[in-house]
Amino acid sequence: MGAIELGDPGALWLLLPIPLVVFAVRRFAPRRGGRQVAALVLRTLVLALLVLALARPSHVDRVDALAVAFVVDVSESVPLAARDRALARIEREIEEMPPGDDASLIVFGERASVEVPFGATRAVTGDARVVPRLDHLESRVHRAQSDLARGLELAERTFPSGAARRAVLVSDGNQTRGDVRQAARALKAAGVRLDVRPIAYRFEEEVLAEGLFAAPRGRVEEPLQLRFVVSAQVRTPAEVTLLEDGVPVGDPIPVELDPGTNVFRFSTVPSAPGYRAYEARVRAERDGSPANDVARAGVLVGAGARVLVVAPAGSEERLRPALGDLDLAVEGARPNEMPRHPAGYVDVDAVVLDGVPAYDLDPAQLAALRHAVVELGVGLVVVGGARAFGPGGAKGTPLEELLPVDLDVRNRKSLPKGALVIVLHSIEFDSGNTWAARICKSALRGLHPTDEAGVVYYDGTGGERWLFDLSPVGSGARMGALIDSVFVGDMPSFHRCFVLAEQSLARSDAAVKHVVVISDGDPQIPDPGLLGRLVADRVTISTVCIEPHGPGSVGTMQEIARVGGGRFKQLFPSRGDLSQLPRLMLKEAATLRRSAIKEEPFVPLVALPGSALLTGVDRFPTLRGYVVTSPREGAETILLADDEEGDPLLAAWYRGLGRVVAFTSDAGSRWAGEWLSWERFAPFWAQIVRSTVLTAETDDHALEVTTDGLELDVVLDAQDGDGRPILDLALEGVALAGDGEPVRFVPRQVEAGRYRARVPVAEPGTYLVRVRGEGVRSTAVAAIDYAPEYRSLRSREELLAAAAAENGGRVHGPTDRAFVHDLAAERG
């Protein structure tokens, strides 16, 4: 079917005078002949056609097909219950959708994503319609912001051709980015009708943390004042708490909140230098949303530059005393005390990891160390030992990226390899299979390409089987793809899985063989004779017991690990233990790297004569062992442990702004016993640490960072010693969160000596901001308490109604339907 539509029907009024003109000519003009009449008719017809052209007629195809894009706000300000009701309504509408119609679902927060594309729900002749289940969304969008316009823009790009088009926006109207009214006008120009469904709410008893305020810099052992501002809509009892670096400062303080603004003051004395992260929290009896009850502040506590020497608990501490003659403060620390935020390294010139295994550091600590070296220029010295480098699980971690030696050992005539078998039982908690895949892939990242790996599991239908049998890891891509597709069943007994493991391990020529069992402990224990044969074949067995159902389950897993000579670990996802799993699997994979240790006497060989690190050294005592690594392209290999194989002993390079030095032997009595009495021991190590310390830059230019939503406003005022503005500086800046990627920016001069940048960031939290240029290095911290979404105490229906009005659409009530055939199709 088709019809004619006029773009400007008002132009037809110009046709009205034509009959009057014709009447007047016929009535008052002399009688004309046939030729004159024909001319009059022709002219009248031409005039009428001109008027019709002004009315802009067009042919419109009329079809019954209607395409509806549901655009749903999933940002953090939308109450989950209201969002789920809206999705359930959409699901019912799609189920009842008229034949020939089509639907899509787009979800949005900061960005937008197609959850259900057009065509996925459309019934094909003879087939049943597929109705999507919307109680579990697959799209992953950042929810801390709400950009309604971006959701509508994506919808407009996805409509099929040849159908009438309607977008239904489901939102609370709390827009933090973009312009939804402008997007509504753009949809109208594209021929898309916009209807809106407001998600309405209003918090009547809301308590809101407005901010925590403190001086950006403090001093050790000097009082620090903090001010916590809270607003409340009603009078209510509450408690306020101050935390320093996640640890409460004193007990919660009971208070009575009054309607309006409430101010609470805290005083604390920082006991240690560096970065201190403060949080203030309020818990009220009458409160709508607890998500906006926290405020943050970061303070840089000064005490001068220092060197941080980190050693495992119970280890020899030979290096820290040896560095006592440095002109820097030298402090000791344990791995669990290392900073988890790059700002923790602000007053640190260099870090020395003395035999520290990577698996003793959590992901946040490793990420903070990498950012400190690369972005802040903190020096790093990594000293080996039996649990460092590869044997310490550094493979696949941010620490490996920093090292000037390669943990993938190449070109060796013989390097003993390892074999790892993972026995995977069903993990019975939410996202259990996702975690199973993550666990296995963490283990693969810790293996050498020539190592062998296999995963055996119960598939629920065919019984116990290999996901992939023991084979070289290589790049890990093939194994990773298989792991992503696995669905693990609930096996009745471990025995058959251990039989498969025994058969493959018996065929392997690996020097180190290890089995890791991941389970809740329900399956029956393997036959003791089978376990005995594995142990006799020098196979070690560790167990990870996840959310056990009782003491019997725990006992099963403990017994397997005891007999197998491995480790036992018990974890409870309900208590938040899951974050330990990837690090735990790195530790298990590192068991195979014991073959990377070479223990035999050797004298270091000079590979780079004239290196500044060798100044004053004319001979080296004997060392009795080292961790085998390979030279790394772009690094300086200064000393060799094995000339024939080319194994590095001492290597250095720059990673970003920071200099990193690796020493693959140790600094203790196990391998370096003869070095401890060497007269050059202390000067040698002091020289290495000094080589990693940056040349001092000035830090006396005023840097101020304020926040606006999820954006940092960075302002640097640069002046010389006489107070005159410094012009035309070439500056670069970086904003560092705890474990996120660095955000780089370029401050531009906005007036004489003032440089500014607006920096969007991804998440709430504390940010360390550093601006650098020639002779300039200025540092500041800024805190974003929570997503801007949570500052909204009510929905903004008026904005949604205005957007619909801009487009010519309507506001839906509870009974309005999306699949109403009152629209034209696309213009033909």
PDB file of N, CA, C and O in Angstrom, residues 7-66:
ATOM      1  N   GLY A   7       4.502  17.689   2.526  1.00  0.00           N
ATOM      2  CA  GLY A   7       5.438  18.222   3.503  1.00  0.00           C
ATOM      3  C   GLY A   7       4.990  19.562   4.046  1.00  0.00           C
ATOM      4  O   GLY A   7       5.249  19.891   5.201  1.00  0.00           O
ATOM      5  N   ASP A   8       4.290  20.391   3.205  1.00  0.00           N
ATOM      6  CA  ASP A   8       3.812  21.715   3.645  1.00  0.00           C
ATOM      7  C   ASP A   8       2.392  21.899   3.128  1.00  0.00           C
ATOM      8  O   ASP A   8       2.151  22.586   2.135  1.00  0.00           O
ATOM      9  N   PRO A   9       1.387  21.273   3.770  1.00  0.00           N
ATOM     10  CA  PRO A   9       0.011  21.347   3.248  1.00  0.00           C
ATOM     11  C   PRO A   9      -0.559  22.764   3.253  1.00  0.00           C
ATOM     12  O   PRO A   9      -1.510  23.068   2.527  1.00  0.00           O
ATOM     13  N   GLY A  10       0.022  23.674   4.055  1.00  0.00           N
ATOM     14  CA  GLY A  10      -0.483  25.049   4.091  1.00  0.00           C
ATOM     15  C   GLY A  10      -0.371  25.756   2.744  1.00  0.00           C
ATOM     16  O   GLY A  10      -1.112  26.713   2.472  1.00  0.00           O
ATOM     17  N   ALA A  11       0.536  25.289   1.887  1.00  0.00           N
ATOM     18  CA  ALA A  11       0.694  25.940   0.579  1.00  0.00           C
ATOM     19  C   ALA A  11      -0.547  25.781  -0.299  1.00  0.00           C
ATOM     20  O   ALA A  11      -0.747  26.540  -1.254  1.00  0.00           O
ATOM     21  N   LEU A  12      -1.412  24.796   0.011  1.00  0.00           N
ATOM     22  CA  LEU A  12      -2.607  24.578  -0.810  1.00  0.00           C
ATOM     23  C   LEU A  12      -3.588  25.740  -0.739  1.00  0.00           C
ATOM     24  O   LEU A  12      -4.464  25.873  -1.599  1.00  0.00           O
ATOM     25  N   TRP A  13      -3.460  26.569   0.299  1.00  0.00           N
ATOM     26  CA  TRP A  13      -4.338  27.761   0.367  1.00  0.00           C
ATOM     27  C   TRP A  13      -4.136  28.677  -0.848  1.00  0.00           C
ATOM     28  O   TRP A  13      -5.029  29.452  -1.220  1.00  0.00           O
ATOM     29  N   LEU A  14      -2.964  28.572  -1.481  1.00  0.00           N
ATOM     30  CA  LEU A  14      -2.726  29.410  -2.671  1.00  0.00           C
ATOM     31  C   LEU A  14      -3.598  29.012  -3.857  1.00  0.00           C
ATOM     32  O   LEU A  14      -3.680  29.741  -4.846  1.00  0.00           O
ATOM     33  N   LEU A  15      -4.244  27.841  -3.790  1.00  0.00           N
ATOM     34  CA  LEU A  15      -5.137  27.419  -4.877  1.00  0.00           C
ATOM     35  C   LEU A  15      -6.486  28.138  -4.842  1.00  0.00           C
ATOM     36  O   LEU A  15      -7.207  28.166  -5.856  1.00  0.00           O
ATOM     37  N   LEU A  16      -6.857  28.687  -3.682  1.00  0.00           N
ATOM     38  CA  LEU A  16      -8.198  29.288  -3.553  1.00  0.00           C
ATOM     39  C   LEU A  16      -8.462  30.437  -4.531  1.00  0.00           C
ATOM     40  O   LEU A  16      -9.565  30.555  -5.085  1.00  0.00           O
ATOM     41  N   PRO A  17      -7.458  31.331  -4.787  1.00  0.00           N
ATOM     42  CA  PRO A  17      -7.772  32.454  -5.701  1.00  0.00           C
ATOM     43  C   PRO A  17      -7.979  32.020  -7.161  1.00  0.00           C
ATOM     44  O   PRO A  17      -8.546  32.788  -7.948  1.00  0.00           O
ATOM     45  N   ILE A  18      -7.552  30.832  -7.553  1.00  0.00           N
ATOM     46  CA  ILE A  18      -7.606  30.459  -8.967  1.00  0.00           C
ATOM     47  C   ILE A  18      -9.041  30.415  -9.498  1.00  0.00           C
ATOM     48  O   ILE A  18      -9.341  30.998 -10.571  1.00  0.00           O
ATOM     49  N   PRO A  19     -10.016  29.780  -8.835  1.00  0.00           N
ATOM     50  CA  PRO A  19     -11.402  29.810  -9.360  1.00  0.00           C
ATOM     51  C   PRO A  19     -11.943  31.216  -9.480  1.00  0.00           C
ATOM     52  O   PRO A  19     -12.702  31.530 -10.418  1.00  0.00           O
ATOM     53  N   LEU A  20     -11.580  32.102  -8.516  1.00  0.00           N
ATOM     54  CA  LEU A  20     -12.085  33.473  -8.579  1.00  0.00           C
ATOM     55  C   LEU A  20     -11.548  34.201  -9.806  1.00  0.00           C
ATOM     56  O   LEU A  20     -12.262  34.953 -10.489  1.00  0.00           O
ATOM     57  N   VAL A  21     -10.244  33.976 -10.106  1.00  0.00           N
ATOM     58  CA  VAL A  21      -9.658  34.617 -11.286  1.00  0.00           C
ATOM     59  C   VAL A  21     -10.352  34.126 -12.559  1.00  0.00           C
ATOM     60  O   VAL A  21     -10.700  34.906 -13.462  1.00  0.00           O
ATOM     61  N   VAL A  22     -10.581  32.830 -12.635  1.00  0.00           N
ATOM     62  CA  VAL A  22     -11.234  32.264 -13.828  1.00  0.00           C
ATOM     63  C   VAL A  22     -12.636  32.831 -13.985  1.00  0.00           C
ATOM     64  O   VAL A  22     -13.074  33.207 -15.089  1.00  0.00           O
ATOM     65  N   PHE A  23     -13.383  32.938 -12.849  1.00  0.00           N
ATOM     66  CA  PHE A  23     -14.757  33.473 -12.912  1.00  0.00           C
ATOM     67  C   PHE A  23     -14.748  34.917 -13.397  1.00  0.00           C
ATOM     68  O   PHE A  23     -15.557  35.326 -14.241  1.00  0.00           O
ATOM     69  N   ALA A  24     -13.768  35.714 -12.825  1.00  0.00           N
ATOM     70  CA  ALA A  24     -13.733  37.131 -13.200  1.00  0.00           C
ATOM     71  C   ALA A  24     -13.419  37.299 -14.685  1.00  0.00           C
ATOM     72  O   ALA A  24     -14.013  38.144 -15.377  1.00  0.00           O
ATOM     73  N   VAL A  25     -12.499  36.504 -15.187  1.00  0.00           N
ATOM     74  CA  VAL A  25     -12.142  36.625 -16.609  1.00  0.00           C
ATOM     75  C   VAL A  25     -13.350  36.287 -17.491  1.00  0.00           C
ATOM     76  O   VAL A  25     -13.654  36.979 -18.471  1.00  0.00           O
ATOM     77  N   ARG A  26     -14.051  35.215 -17.114  1.00  0.00           N
ATOM     78  CA  ARG A  26     -15.205  34.796 -17.930  1.00  0.00           C
ATOM     79  C   ARG A  26     -16.353  35.790 -17.806  1.00  0.00           C
ATOM     80  O   ARG A  26     -17.139  35.964 -18.740  1.00  0.00           O
ATOM     81  N   ARG A  27     -16.462  36.422 -16.645  1.00  0.00           N
ATOM     82  CA  ARG A  27     -17.625  37.298 -16.420  1.00  0.00           C
ATOM     83  C   ARG A  27     -17.426  38.675 -17.005  1.00  0.00           C
ATOM     84  O   ARG A  27     -18.340  39.258 -17.606  1.00  0.00           O
ATOM     85  N   PHE A  28     -16.246  39.215 -16.898  1.00  0.00           N
ATOM     86  CA  PHE A  28     -16.072  40.606 -17.276  1.00  0.00           C
ATOM     87  C   PHE A  28     -15.285  40.796 -18.568  1.00  0.00           C
ATOM     88  O   PHE A  28     -15.293  41.862 -19.155  1.00  0.00           O
ATOM     89  N   ALA A  29     -14.491  39.796 -18.940  1.00  0.00           N
ATOM     90  CA  ALA A  29     -13.727  39.959 -20.183  1.00  0.00           C
ATOM     91  C   ALA A  29     -14.622  39.669 -21.387  1.00  0.00           C
ATOM     92  O   ALA A  29     -15.625  38.971 -21.272  1.00  0.00           O
ATOM     93  N   PRO A  30     -14.270  40.206 -22.551  1.00  0.00           N
ATOM     94  CA  PRO A  30     -15.041  39.907 -23.766  1.00  0.00           C
ATOM     95  C   PRO A  30     -15.028  38.416 -24.040  1.00  0.00           C
ATOM     96  O   PRO A  30     -14.147  37.680 -23.610  1.00  0.00           O
ATOM     97  N   ARG A  31     -16.091  37.975 -24.772  1.00  0.00           N
ATOM     98  CA  ARG A  31     -16.175  36.552 -25.083  1.00  0.00           C
ATOM     99  C   ARG A  31     -14.976  36.157 -25.932  1.00  0.00           C
ATOM    100  O   ARG A  31     -14.636  36.821 -26.892  1.00  0.00           O
ATOM    101  N   ARG A  32     -14.315  35.059 -25.503  1.00  0.00           N
ATOM    102  CA  ARG A  32     -13.092  34.628 -26.146  1.00  0.00           C
ATOM    103  C   ARG A  32     -13.348  33.422 -27.013  1.00  0.00           C
ATOM    104  O   ARG A  32     -14.288  32.656 -26.798  1.00  0.00           O
ATOM    105  N   GLY A  33     -12.423  33.207 -27.908  1.00  0.00           N
ATOM    106  CA  GLY A  33     -12.506  32.029 -28.755  1.00  0.00           C
ATOM    107  C   GLY A  33     -11.884  30.823 -28.066  1.00  0.00           C
ATOM    108  O   GLY A  33     -11.384  30.879 -26.945  1.00  0.00           O
ATOM    109  N   GLY A  34     -11.918  29.695 -28.802  1.00  0.00           N
ATOM    110  CA  GLY A  34     -11.419  28.437 -28.231  1.00  0.00           C
ATOM    111  C   GLY A  34      -9.943  28.510 -27.885  1.00  0.00           C
ATOM    112  O   GLY A  34      -9.488  27.926 -26.897  1.00  0.00           O
ATOM    113  N   ARG A  35      -9.155  29.212 -28.711  1.00  0.00           N
ATOM    114  CA  ARG A  35      -7.717  29.290 -28.421  1.00  0.00           C
ATOM    115  C   ARG A  35      -7.458  30.035 -27.113  1.00  0.00           C
ATOM    116  O   ARG A  35      -6.620  29.627 -26.313  1.00  0.00           O
ATOM    117  N   GLN A  36      -8.199  31.110 -26.862  1.00  0.00           N
ATOM    118  CA  GLN A  36      -7.996  31.868 -25.617  1.00  0.00           C
ATOM    119  C   GLN A  36      -8.409  31.029 -24.407  1.00  0.00           C
ATOM    120  O   GLN A  36      -7.773  31.075 -23.348  1.00  0.00           O
ATOM    121  N   VAL A  37      -9.470  30.289 -24.554  1.00  0.00           N
ATOM    122  CA  VAL A  37      -9.926  29.440 -23.430  1.00  0.00           C
ATOM    123  C   VAL A  37      -8.879  28.372 -23.118  1.00  0.00           C
ATOM    124  O   VAL A  37      -8.551  28.097 -21.963  1.00  0.00           O
ATOM    125  N   ALA A  38      -8.327  27.760 -24.177  1.00  0.00           N
ATOM    126  CA  ALA A  38      -7.303  26.729 -23.960  1.00  0.00           C
ATOM    127  C   ALA A  38      -6.077  27.321 -23.261  1.00  0.00           C
ATOM    128  O   ALA A  38      -5.482  26.684 -22.359  1.00  0.00           O
ATOM    129  N   ALA A  39      -5.693  28.539 -23.637  1.00  0.00           N
ATOM    130  CA  ALA A  39      -4.543  29.186 -22.999  1.00  0.00           C
ATOM    131  C   ALA A  39      -4.828  29.445 -21.528  1.00  0.00           C
ATOM    132  O   ALA A  39      -3.953  29.274 -20.655  1.00  0.00           O
ATOM    133  N   LEU A  40      -6.079  29.882 -21.236  1.00  0.00           N
ATOM    134  CA  LEU A  40      -6.433  30.147 -19.842  1.00  0.00           C
ATOM    135  C   LEU A  40      -6.371  28.861 -19.012  1.00  0.00           C
ATOM    136  O   LEU A  40      -5.847  28.842 -17.883  1.00  0.00           O
ATOM    137  N   VAL A  41      -6.889  27.792 -19.577  1.00  0.00           N
ATOM    138  CA  VAL A  41      -6.873  26.506 -18.858  1.00  0.00           C
ATOM    139  C   VAL A  41      -5.428  26.049 -18.605  1.00  0.00           C
ATOM    140  O   VAL A  41      -5.074  25.579 -17.517  1.00  0.00           O
ATOM    141  N   LEU A  42      -4.595  26.181 -19.632  1.00  0.00           N
ATOM    142  CA  LEU A  42      -3.204  25.746 -19.493  1.00  0.00           C
ATOM    143  C   LEU A  42      -2.482  26.558 -18.423  1.00  0.00           C
ATOM    144  O   LEU A  42      -1.742  26.010 -17.592  1.00  0.00           O
ATOM    145  N   ARG A  43      -2.691  27.873 -18.437  1.00  0.00           N
ATOM    146  CA  ARG A  43      -2.034  28.710 -17.435  1.00  0.00           C
ATOM    147  C   ARG A  43      -2.528  28.381 -16.018  1.00  0.00           C
ATOM    148  O   ARG A  43      -1.756  28.377 -15.054  1.00  0.00           O
ATOM    149  N   THR A  44      -3.822  28.153 -15.928  1.00  0.00           N
ATOM    150  CA  THR A  44      -4.385  27.786 -14.613  1.00  0.00           C
ATOM    151  C   THR A  44      -3.789  26.480 -14.118  1.00  0.00           C
ATOM    152  O   THR A  44      -3.448  26.324 -12.930  1.00  0.00           O
ATOM    153  N   LEU A  45      -3.631  25.525 -15.046  1.00  0.00           N
ATOM    154  CA  LEU A  45      -3.046  24.225 -14.668  1.00  0.00           C
ATOM    155  C   LEU A  45      -1.587  24.382 -14.222  1.00  0.00           C
ATOM    156  O   LEU A  45      -1.164  23.778 -13.229  1.00  0.00           O
ATOM    157  N   VAL A  46      -0.822  25.199 -14.924  1.00  0.00           N
ATOM    158  CA  VAL A  46       0.578  25.427 -14.542  1.00  0.00           C
ATOM    159  C   VAL A  46       0.654  26.068 -13.160  1.00  0.00           C
ATOM    160  O   VAL A  46       1.481  25.684 -12.311  1.00  0.00           O
ATOM    161  N   LEU A  47      -0.233  27.028 -12.912  1.00  0.00           N
ATOM    162  CA  LEU A  47      -0.247  27.675 -11.595  1.00  0.00           C
ATOM    163  C   LEU A  47      -0.581  26.669 -10.492  1.00  0.00           C
ATOM    164  O   LEU A  47       0.030  26.661  -9.417  1.00  0.00           O
ATOM    165  N   ALA A  48      -1.543  25.801 -10.792  1.00  0.00           N
ATOM    166  CA  ALA A  48      -1.919  24.795  -9.783  1.00  0.00           C
ATOM    167  C   ALA A  48      -0.767  23.835  -9.506  1.00  0.00           C
ATOM    168  O   ALA A  48      -0.523  23.446  -8.356  1.00  0.00           O
ATOM    169  N   LEU A  49      -0.038  23.443 -10.551  1.00  0.00           N
ATOM    170  CA  LEU A  49       1.108  22.551 -10.348  1.00  0.00           C
ATOM    171  C   LEU A  49       2.209  23.218  -9.543  1.00  0.00           C
ATOM    172  O   LEU A  49       2.874  22.573  -8.717  1.00  0.00           O
ATOM    173  N   LEU A  50       2.421  24.501  -9.755  1.00  0.00           N
ATOM    174  CA  LEU A  50       3.417  25.225  -8.976  1.00  0.00           C
ATOM    175  C   LEU A  50       3.041  25.246  -7.499  1.00  0.00           C
ATOM    176  O   LEU A  50       3.883  25.073  -6.614  1.00  0.00           O
ATOM    177  N   VAL A  51       1.758  25.464  -7.223  1.00  0.00           N
ATOM    178  CA  VAL A  51       1.294  25.461  -5.825  1.00  0.00           C
ATOM    179  C   VAL A  51       1.482  24.080  -5.202  1.00  0.00           C
ATOM    180  O   VAL A  51       1.929  23.935  -4.068  1.00  0.00           O
ATOM    181  N   LEU A  52       1.159  23.028  -5.971  1.00  0.00           N
ATOM    182  CA  LEU A  52       1.353  21.671  -5.447  1.00  0.00           C
ATOM    183  C   LEU A  52       2.825  21.384  -5.157  1.00  0.00           C
ATOM    184  O   LEU A  52       3.167  20.703  -4.187  1.00  0.00           O
ATOM    185  N   ALA A  53       3.700  21.901  -6.009  1.00  0.00           N
ATOM    186  CA  ALA A  53       5.138  21.712  -5.769  1.00  0.00           C
ATOM    187  C   ALA A  53       5.563  22.375  -4.460  1.00  0.00           C
ATOM    188  O   ALA A  53       6.385  21.840  -3.705  1.00  0.00           O
ATOM    189  N   LEU A  54       4.987  23.569  -4.181  1.00  0.00           N
ATOM    190  CA  LEU A  54       5.305  24.240  -2.921  1.00  0.00           C
ATOM    191  C   LEU A  54       4.826  23.416  -1.720  1.00  0.00           C
ATOM    192  O   LEU A  54       5.395  23.497  -0.628  1.00  0.00           O
ATOM    193  N   ALA A  55       3.778  22.611  -1.910  1.00  0.00           N
ATOM    194  CA  ALA A  55       3.266  21.780  -0.808  1.00  0.00           C
ATOM    195  C   ALA A  55       4.127  20.549  -0.568  1.00  0.00           C
ATOM    196  O   ALA A  55       3.906  19.818   0.387  1.00  0.00           O
ATOM    197  N   ARG A  56       5.145  20.273  -1.396  1.00  0.00           N
ATOM    198  CA  ARG A  56       6.112  19.170  -1.251  1.00  0.00           C
ATOM    199  C   ARG A  56       5.436  17.812  -1.064  1.00  0.00           C
ATOM    200  O   ARG A  56       5.538  17.190  -0.007  1.00  0.00           O
ATOM    201  N   PRO A  57       4.743  17.356  -2.079  1.00  0.00           N
ATOM    202  CA  PRO A  57       4.116  16.024  -1.958  1.00  0.00           C
ATOM    203  C   PRO A  57       5.175  14.919  -2.035  1.00  0.00           C
ATOM    204  O   PRO A  57       6.217  15.081  -2.652  1.00  0.00           O
ATOM    205  N   SER A  58       4.930  13.799  -1.339  1.00  0.00           N
ATOM    206  CA  SER A  58       5.819  12.637  -1.409  1.00  0.00           C
ATOM    207  C   SER A  58       4.998  11.379  -1.239  1.00  0.00           C
ATOM    208  O   SER A  58       3.928  11.387  -0.618  1.00  0.00           O
ATOM    209  N   HIS A  59       5.542  10.317  -1.794  1.00  0.00           N
ATOM    210  CA  HIS A  59       4.871   9.020  -1.690  1.00  0.00           C
ATOM    211  C   HIS A  59       5.383   8.279  -0.461  1.00  0.00           C
ATOM    212  O   HIS A  59       6.587   8.182  -0.244  1.00  0.00           O
ATOM    213  N   VAL A  60       4.474   7.838   0.363  1.00  0.00           N
ATOM    214  CA  VAL A  60       4.830   7.123   1.584  1.00  0.00           C
ATOM    215  C   VAL A  60       4.279   5.712   1.513  1.00  0.00           C
ATOM    216  O   VAL A  60       3.087   5.516   1.267  1.00  0.00           O
ATOM    217  N   ASP A  61       5.189   4.749   1.695  1.00  0.00           N
ATOM    218  CA  ASP A  61       4.752   3.355   1.761  1.00  0.00           C
ATOM    219  C   ASP A  61       4.087   3.107   3.105  1.00  0.00           C
ATOM    220  O   ASP A  61       4.649   3.414   4.152  1.00  0.00           O
ATOM    221  N   ARG A  62       2.924   2.561   3.083  1.00  0.00           N
ATOM    222  CA  ARG A  62       2.238   2.190   4.311  1.00  0.00           C
ATOM    223  C   ARG A  62       2.383   0.685   4.494  1.00  0.00           C
ATOM    224  O   ARG A  62       1.936  -0.092   3.656  1.00  0.00           O
ATOM    225  N   VAL A  63       3.050   0.301   5.563  1.00  0.00           N
ATOM    226  CA  VAL A  63       3.213  -1.118   5.858  1.00  0.00           C
ATOM    227  C   VAL A  63       2.779  -1.347   7.297  1.00  0.00           C
ATOM    228  O   VAL A  63       2.707  -0.429   8.096  1.00  0.00           O
ATOM    229  N   ASP A  64       2.481  -2.588   7.598  1.00  0.00           N
ATOM    230  CA  ASP A  64       2.022  -2.914   8.937  1.00  0.00           C
ATOM    231  C   ASP A  64       3.188  -3.152   9.894  1.00  0.00           C
ATOM    232  O   ASP A  64       2.985  -3.218  11.099  1.00  0.00           O
ATOM    233  N   ALA A  65       4.416  -3.295   9.387  1.00  0.00           N
ATOM    234  CA  ALA A  65       5.547  -3.640  10.245  1.00  0.00           C
ATOM    235  C   ALA A  65       5.927  -2.455  11.138  1.00  0.00           C
ATOM    236  O   ALA A  65       5.987  -1.305  10.688  1.00  0.00           O
ATOM    237  N   LEU A  66       6.194  -2.756  12.413  1.00  0.00           N
ATOM    238  CA  LEU A  66       6.612  -1.750  13.377  1.00  0.00           C
ATOM    239  C   LEU A  66       7.848  -2.271  14.104  1.00  0.00           C
ATOM    240  O   LEU A  66       7.871  -3.400  14.581  1.00  0.00           O
TER     241      LEU A  66
END
